[in-house]
PDB file of C-alpha atoms in Angstrom:
ATOM      1  CA  MET D   1      90.639 124.293 111.934  1.00 45.00           C
ATOM      2  CA  ARG D   2      90.157 127.059 109.204  1.00 41.00           C
ATOM      3  CA  GLY D   3      93.531 128.542 110.121  1.00 41.00           C
ATOM      4  CA  ALA D   4      95.305 125.533 109.515  1.00 40.00           C
ATOM      5  CA  ARG D   5      93.448 124.466 106.067  1.00 38.00           C
ATOM      6  CA  GLY D   6      95.112 127.877 105.099  1.00 38.00           C
ATOM      7  CA  ARG D   7      98.730 126.874 106.080  1.00 38.00           C
ATOM      8  CA  ALA D   8      98.288 123.470 104.281  1.00 37.00           C
ATOM      9  CA  GLY D   9     100.237 124.472 101.259  1.00 38.00           C
ATOM     10  CA  CYS D  10     103.014 125.621 103.211  1.00 42.00           C
ATOM     11  CA  GLY D  11     106.487 124.012 102.246  1.00 45.00           C
ATOM     12  CA  HIS D  12     108.455 121.683 104.610  1.00 49.00           C
ATOM     13  CA  GLY D  13     112.043 123.399 104.171  1.00 56.00           C
ATOM     14  CA  GLU D  14     115.303 122.838 105.810  1.00 65.00           C
ATOM     15  CA  GLY D  15     114.677 126.213 107.815  1.00 67.00           C
ATOM     16  CA  THR D  16     110.984 124.731 108.720  1.00 68.00           C
ATOM     17  CA  ARG D  17     112.482 121.469 109.917  1.00 74.00           C
ATOM     18  CA  THR D  18     115.416 123.292 112.255  1.00 80.00           C
ATOM     19  CA  GLN D  19     112.969 125.344 113.669  1.00 90.00           C
ATOM     20  CA  ALA D  20     110.533 122.550 114.658  1.00 91.00           C
ATOM     21  CA  ASP D  21     113.406 120.430 115.990  1.00 91.00           C
ATOM     22  CA  GLU D  22     114.256 123.337 118.466  1.00 92.00           C
ATOM     23  CA  LEU D  23     110.594 123.937 119.210  1.00 94.00           C
ATOM     24  CA  LEU D  24     109.514 120.355 119.953  1.00 93.00           C
ATOM     25  CA  VAL D  25     112.646 120.295 122.752  1.00 92.00           C
ATOM     26  CA  LEU D  26     111.363 123.565 124.077  1.00 94.00           C
ATOM     27  CA  VAL D  27     107.882 122.255 124.111  1.00 94.00           C
ATOM     28  CA  ALA D  28     109.082 118.703 125.787  1.00 93.00           C
ATOM     29  CA  GLY D  29     110.277 120.986 128.987  1.00 92.00           C
ATOM     30  CA  GLY D  30     106.683 122.637 129.219  1.00 92.00           C
ATOM     31  CA  ASP D  31     107.257 125.960 127.264  1.00 93.00           C
ATOM     32  CA  HIS D  32     103.854 127.112 126.225  1.00 93.00           C
ATOM     33  CA  ARG D  33     105.420 129.933 123.862  1.00 94.00           C
ATOM     34  CA  ALA D  34     107.056 127.493 121.948  1.00 94.00           C
ATOM     35  CA  PHE D  35     103.709 124.972 121.685  1.00 94.00           C
ATOM     36  CA  GLU D  36     102.199 128.228 120.492  1.00 93.00           C
ATOM     37  CA  GLU D  37     105.033 128.469 117.621  1.00 94.00           C
ATOM     38  CA  LEU D  38     105.108 125.090 116.701  1.00 94.00           C
ATOM     39  CA  TYR D  39     101.421 124.949 116.567  1.00 93.00           C
ATOM     40  CA  GLY D  40     101.567 127.723 114.036  1.00 92.00           C
ATOM     41  CA  LEU D  41     104.275 125.838 112.182  1.00 92.00           C
ATOM     42  CA  VAL D  42     102.671 122.235 112.009  1.00 92.00           C
ATOM     43  CA  SER D  43      99.168 122.659 112.071  1.00 91.00           C
ATOM     44  CA  GLY D  44      98.914 123.141 108.183  1.00 91.00           C
ATOM     45  CA  PRO D  45     100.971 120.201 107.281  1.00 91.00           C
ATOM     46  CA  VAL D  46      99.529 118.031 110.169  1.00 93.00           C
ATOM     47  CA  PHE D  47      95.694 118.840 108.407  1.00 91.00           C
ATOM     48  CA  GLY D  48      96.871 118.507 105.157  1.00 91.00           C
ATOM     49  CA  LEU D  49      98.582 114.962 105.755  1.00 91.00           C
ATOM     50  CA  VAL D  50      95.327 113.921 107.876  1.00 92.00           C
ATOM     51  CA  ARG D  51      93.068 115.368 105.155  1.00 91.00           C
ATOM     52  CA  ARG D  52      94.645 113.134 102.578  1.00 92.00           C
ATOM     53  CA  VAL D  53      94.198 110.176 104.299  1.00 90.00           C
ATOM     54  CA  VAL D  54      91.079 110.760 106.222  1.00 91.00           C
ATOM     55  CA  ARG D  55      89.084 112.761 103.259  1.00 88.00           C
ATOM     56  CA  ASP D  56      85.960 113.617 105.279  1.00 86.00           C
ATOM     57  CA  PRO D  57      86.761 117.490 106.071  1.00 86.00           C
ATOM     58  CA  ALA D  58      85.014 116.979 109.808  1.00 86.00           C
ATOM     59  CA  GLN D  59      86.631 113.893 110.897  1.00 88.00           C
ATOM     60  CA  SER D  60      90.133 115.331 109.640  1.00 89.00           C
ATOM     61  CA  GLU D  61      89.829 118.405 111.519  1.00 90.00           C
ATOM     62  CA  GLU D  62      89.061 116.268 114.578  1.00 92.00           C
ATOM     63  CA  VAL D  63      92.028 114.067 113.761  1.00 93.00           C
ATOM     64  CA  ALA D  64      94.274 116.860 113.296  1.00 92.00           C
ATOM     65  CA  GLN D  65      92.915 118.573 116.849  1.00 93.00           C
ATOM     66  CA  GLU D  66      93.672 114.949 118.504  1.00 93.00           C
ATOM     67  CA  VAL D  67      97.145 115.048 117.065  1.00 93.00           C
ATOM     68  CA  LEU D  68      98.199 118.633 118.361  1.00 93.00           C
ATOM     69  CA  LEU D  69      96.789 117.876 121.786  1.00 92.00           C
ATOM     70  CA  GLU D  70      99.236 114.317 121.621  1.00 93.00           C
ATOM     71  CA  LEU D  71     101.878 116.508 120.505  1.00 92.00           C
ATOM     72  CA  TRP D  72     101.621 118.662 123.702  1.00 93.00           C
ATOM     73  CA  ARG D  73     101.314 115.771 125.945  1.00 92.00           C
ATOM     74  CA  SER D  74     104.149 113.498 124.376  1.00 93.00           C
ATOM     75  CA  ALA D  75     106.445 116.031 123.124  1.00 94.00           C
ATOM     76  CA  ALA D  76     109.012 114.535 125.443  1.00 93.00           C
ATOM     77  CA  ARG D  77     108.633 111.200 123.598  1.00 93.00           C
ATOM     78  CA  PHE D  78     110.579 113.221 120.549  1.00 91.00           C
ATOM     79  CA  ASP D  79     114.180 111.676 120.127  1.00 88.00           C
ATOM     80  CA  PRO D  80     116.257 114.254 117.887  1.00 85.00           C
ATOM     81  CA  ALA D  81     118.678 111.580 117.001  1.00 86.00           C
ATOM     82  CA  ARG D  82     116.362 109.391 115.237  1.00 88.00           C
ATOM     83  CA  GLY D  83     115.296 112.183 112.911  1.00 89.00           C
ATOM     84  CA  SER D  84     113.610 115.463 112.442  1.00 91.00           C
ATOM     85  CA  ALA D  85     110.880 116.594 114.898  1.00 92.00           C
ATOM     86  CA  LEU D  86     108.530 117.399 111.632  1.00 90.00           C
ATOM     87  CA  SER D  87     108.902 114.200 110.508  1.00 91.00           C
ATOM     88  CA  TRP D  88     108.075 112.701 113.790  1.00 94.00           C
ATOM     89  CA  ILE D  89     105.152 114.905 113.893  1.00 93.00           C
ATOM     90  CA  LEU D  90     104.048 113.840 110.696  1.00 91.00           C
ATOM     91  CA  THR D  91     104.330 110.395 111.411  1.00 92.00           C
ATOM     92  CA  LEU D  92     101.975 110.558 114.756  1.00 92.00           C
ATOM     93  CA  ALA D  93      99.578 112.294 112.121  1.00 93.00           C
ATOM     94  CA  HIS D  94      99.538 109.685 109.817  1.00 94.00           C
ATOM     95  CA  ARG D  95      99.326 107.029 112.309  1.00 93.00           C
ATOM     96  CA  ARG D  96      96.532 108.450 113.992  1.00 93.00           C
ATOM     97  CA  ALA D  97      94.516 109.459 110.804  1.00 92.00           C
ATOM     98  CA  VAL D  98      95.320 105.613 109.477  1.00 92.00           C
ATOM     99  CA  ASP D  99      93.714 104.361 112.747  1.00 91.00           C
ATOM    100  CA  ARG D 100      90.561 106.611 112.269  1.00 89.00           C
ATOM    101  CA  VAL D 101      90.322 105.144 108.931  1.00 89.00           C
ATOM    102  CA  ARG D 102      90.710 101.437 109.994  1.00 90.00           C
ATOM    103  CA  SER D 103      88.193 102.470 113.165  1.00 87.00           C
ATOM    104  CA  ALA D 104      85.521 103.641 110.991  1.00 83.00           C
ATOM    105  CA  ARG D 105      86.079 100.475 108.227  1.00 84.00           C
ATOM    106  CA  ALA D 106      85.856  98.029 111.142  1.00 82.00           C
ATOM    107  CA  ALA D 107      82.708  99.876 112.846  1.00 79.00           C
ATOM    108  CA  GLY D 108      81.202  99.649 109.478  1.00 75.00           C
ATOM    109  CA  GLU D 109      81.832  96.054 109.334  1.00 77.00           C
ATOM    110  CA  ARG D 110      80.642  95.632 112.925  1.00 75.00           C
ATOM    111  CA  GLU D 111      77.279  97.424 112.002  1.00 73.00           C
ATOM    112  CA  GLN D 112      76.833  95.064 108.819  1.00 73.00           C
ATOM    113  CA  ARG D 113      77.301  92.022 110.866  1.00 72.00           C
ATOM    114  CA  GLU D 114      75.200  93.002 113.715  1.00 70.00           C
ATOM    115  CA  ALA D 115      72.495  93.977 111.171  1.00 64.00           C
ATOM    116  CA  VAL D 116      72.561  90.451 110.009  1.00 65.00           C
ATOM    117  CA  ARG D 117      72.218  88.998 113.260  1.00 66.00           C
ATOM    118  CA  ALA D 118      69.688  89.987 115.645  1.00 56.00           C
ATOM    119  CA  GLY D 119      70.466  93.633 115.689  1.00 55.00           C
ATOM    120  CA  GLU D 120      72.194  93.892 119.142  1.00 54.00           C
ATOM    121  CA  PRO D 121      75.267  96.251 119.148  1.00 53.00           C
ATOM    122  CA  ALA D 122      78.787  94.414 119.128  1.00 53.00           C
ATOM    123  CA  PHE D 123      80.621  94.569 122.698  1.00 52.00           C
ATOM    124  CA  ASP D 124      83.295  96.147 121.043  1.00 57.00           C
ATOM    125  CA  GLN D 125      81.226  98.855 119.251  1.00 57.00           C
ATOM    126  CA  VAL D 126      79.668  99.816 122.415  1.00 53.00           C
ATOM    127  CA  ALA D 127      82.935  99.864 124.420  1.00 54.00           C
ATOM    128  CA  GLU D 128      84.529 102.124 121.569  1.00 61.00           C
ATOM    129  CA  GLU D 129      81.504 104.559 121.477  1.00 62.00           C
ATOM    130  CA  VAL D 130      81.566 104.628 125.399  1.00 53.00           C
ATOM    131  CA  GLU D 131      85.270 105.341 125.726  1.00 57.00           C
ATOM    132  CA  ALA D 132      84.985 107.841 123.225  1.00 58.00           C
ATOM    133  CA  GLY D 133      81.972 109.271 124.684  1.00 56.00           C
ATOM    134  CA  LEU D 134      84.131 109.652 127.969  1.00 56.00           C
ATOM    135  CA  GLU D 135      87.025 111.597 126.400  1.00 65.00           C
ATOM    136  CA  ARG D 136      85.023 114.205 124.648  1.00 66.00           C
ATOM    137  CA  GLU D 137      82.907 114.549 128.245  1.00 69.00           C
ATOM    138  CA  TRP D 138      86.451 114.885 129.938  1.00 72.00           C
ATOM    139  CA  VAL D 139      87.842 117.440 127.417  1.00 72.00           C
ATOM    140  CA  ARG D 140      84.732 119.125 127.748  1.00 75.00           C
ATOM    141  CA  ARG D 141      84.728 119.271 131.594  1.00 79.00           C
ATOM    142  CA  CYS D 142      88.490 120.555 131.354  1.00 79.00           C
ATOM    143  CA  LEU D 143      87.499 123.470 129.152  1.00 76.00           C
ATOM    144  CA  ASN D 144      84.599 124.172 131.705  1.00 81.00           C
ATOM    145  CA  ARG D 145      87.368 124.840 134.376  1.00 83.00           C
ATOM    146  CA  LEU D 146      88.972 127.490 132.370  1.00 82.00           C
ATOM    147  CA  THR D 147      87.797 131.044 132.945  1.00 83.00           C
ATOM    148  CA  ALA D 148      85.106 132.194 130.177  1.00 82.00           C
ATOM    149  CA  LEU D 149      87.907 134.214 128.449  1.00 80.00           C
ATOM    150  CA  GLN D 150      90.715 131.418 128.297  1.00 81.00           C
ATOM    151  CA  ARG D 151      87.724 129.240 127.411  1.00 80.00           C
ATOM    152  CA  GLN D 152      86.635 131.592 124.602  1.00 82.00           C
ATOM    153  CA  SER D 153      90.243 132.060 123.173  1.00 81.00           C
ATOM    154  CA  VAL D 154      91.354 128.150 123.268  1.00 77.00           C
ATOM    155  CA  THR D 155      88.173 127.390 121.627  1.00 78.00           C
ATOM    156  CA  LEU D 156      88.522 129.790 118.514  1.00 79.00           C
ATOM    157  CA  ALA D 157      92.352 128.684 118.212  1.00 75.00           C
ATOM    158  CA  TYR D 158      91.991 124.835 118.855  1.00 69.00           C
ATOM    159  CA  TYR D 159      88.862 124.014 117.605  1.00 69.00           C
ATOM    160  CA  ASP D 160      87.885 126.698 114.975  1.00 71.00           C
ATOM    161  CA  GLY D 161      91.590 126.603 113.686  1.00 74.00           C
ATOM    162  CA  TYR D 162      92.164 130.320 113.906  1.00 75.00           C
ATOM    163  CA  THR D 163      95.466 132.112 114.488  1.00 80.00           C
ATOM    164  CA  TYR D 164      96.197 133.745 117.404  1.00 78.00           C
ATOM    165  CA  ARG D 165      96.146 137.291 115.422  1.00 84.00           C
ATOM    166  CA  GLU D 166      92.790 136.268 114.263  1.00 85.00           C
ATOM    167  CA  VAL D 167      91.623 135.578 117.545  1.00 83.00           C
ATOM    168  CA  ALA D 168      92.973 138.884 118.589  1.00 86.00           C
ATOM    169  CA  GLU D 169      91.161 140.652 115.704  1.00 88.00           C
ATOM    170  CA  ARG D 170      87.875 138.702 116.352  1.00 86.00           C
ATOM    171  CA  LEU D 171      88.000 139.428 120.191  1.00 87.00           C
ATOM    172  CA  SER D 172      88.968 142.865 119.576  1.00 88.00           C
ATOM    173  CA  LEU D 173      91.942 142.527 121.939  1.00 87.00           C
ATOM    174  CA  PRO D 174      95.829 143.313 121.972  1.00 90.00           C
ATOM    175  CA  LEU D 175      97.890 140.137 120.413  1.00 86.00           C
ATOM    176  CA  GLY D 176      99.952 139.917 123.996  1.00 87.00           C
ATOM    177  CA  THR D 177      96.394 139.789 125.827  1.00 87.00           C
ATOM    178  CA  VAL D 178      95.237 136.414 123.682  1.00 83.00           C
ATOM    179  CA  LYS D 179      98.704 134.917 124.197  1.00 83.00           C
ATOM    180  CA  THR D 180      98.592 135.525 127.555  1.00 86.00           C
ATOM    181  CA  ARG D 181      95.028 134.106 127.730  1.00 84.00           C
ATOM    182  CA  MET D 182      95.944 131.021 125.877  1.00 81.00           C
ATOM    183  CA  ARG D 183      98.708 130.158 127.727  1.00 83.00           C
ATOM    184  CA  ASP D 184      97.285 130.121 130.928  1.00 84.00           C
ATOM    185  CA  GLY D 185      94.740 128.147 129.553  1.00 80.00           C
ATOM    186  CA  LEU D 186      96.746 125.475 128.282  1.00 81.00           C
ATOM    187  CA  THR D 187      98.622 125.253 131.477  1.00 82.00           C
ATOM    188  CA  ARG D 188      95.231 124.532 133.049  1.00 82.00           C
ATOM    189  CA  LEU D 189      94.053 122.077 130.466  1.00 76.00           C
ATOM    190  CA  ARG D 190      97.454 120.023 130.734  1.00 77.00           C
ATOM    191  CA  GLN D 191      96.961 119.903 134.325  1.00 79.00           C
ATOM    192  CA  CYS D 192      93.215 118.692 133.846  1.00 78.00           C
ATOM    193  CA  LEU D 193      94.030 116.414 131.117  1.00 71.00           C
ATOM    194  CA  GLY D 194      97.114 115.126 132.792  1.00 69.00           C
ATOM    195  CA  GLY D 195      94.299 113.613 135.263  1.00 59.00           C
ATOM    196  CA  ALA D 196      92.758 111.736 132.681  1.00 50.00           C
ATOM    197  CA  ALA D 197      95.997 110.376 130.893  1.00 44.00           C
TER     198      ALA D 197
END
């Protein structure tokens, strides 16, 4: 999430809050361009908050990506009457980050208890590992259903954290072409991941 890290210092001014509110309502309606804009607007603050809670850079990037994927999938749950979009998004990020810390702590405690016993892994630990593995495998399968060009663009933007402009520069393509790839790729990913829900 190199691009997100670079934006983590952005302020959360009134303009940002209002823009996020408008964009999130559009995202709830399935607007891909609005999601692109919202991603650029909130990925920095999301990563910054997660990084402060989780601390580990690699896990922070993973959690931030999970939050942004969740944002795309659950934007319709946002209720503007209950607060700003930015607050809602950062609340999602904080909850996901805290869950990751608790999960890691609980896993460590389980491992210690199991080490004291006979060494057999606890059922909860195995179940969590299997579930996490299945989620990763499902995302991999969905990514593999994209065209090579879509997969390359999506991977650079959502896993490596590049902005759309940076993706266009790295691939030596016009920005419009990259945006089209991303929009089409996100549509196919959403359909595929929707089958996993």
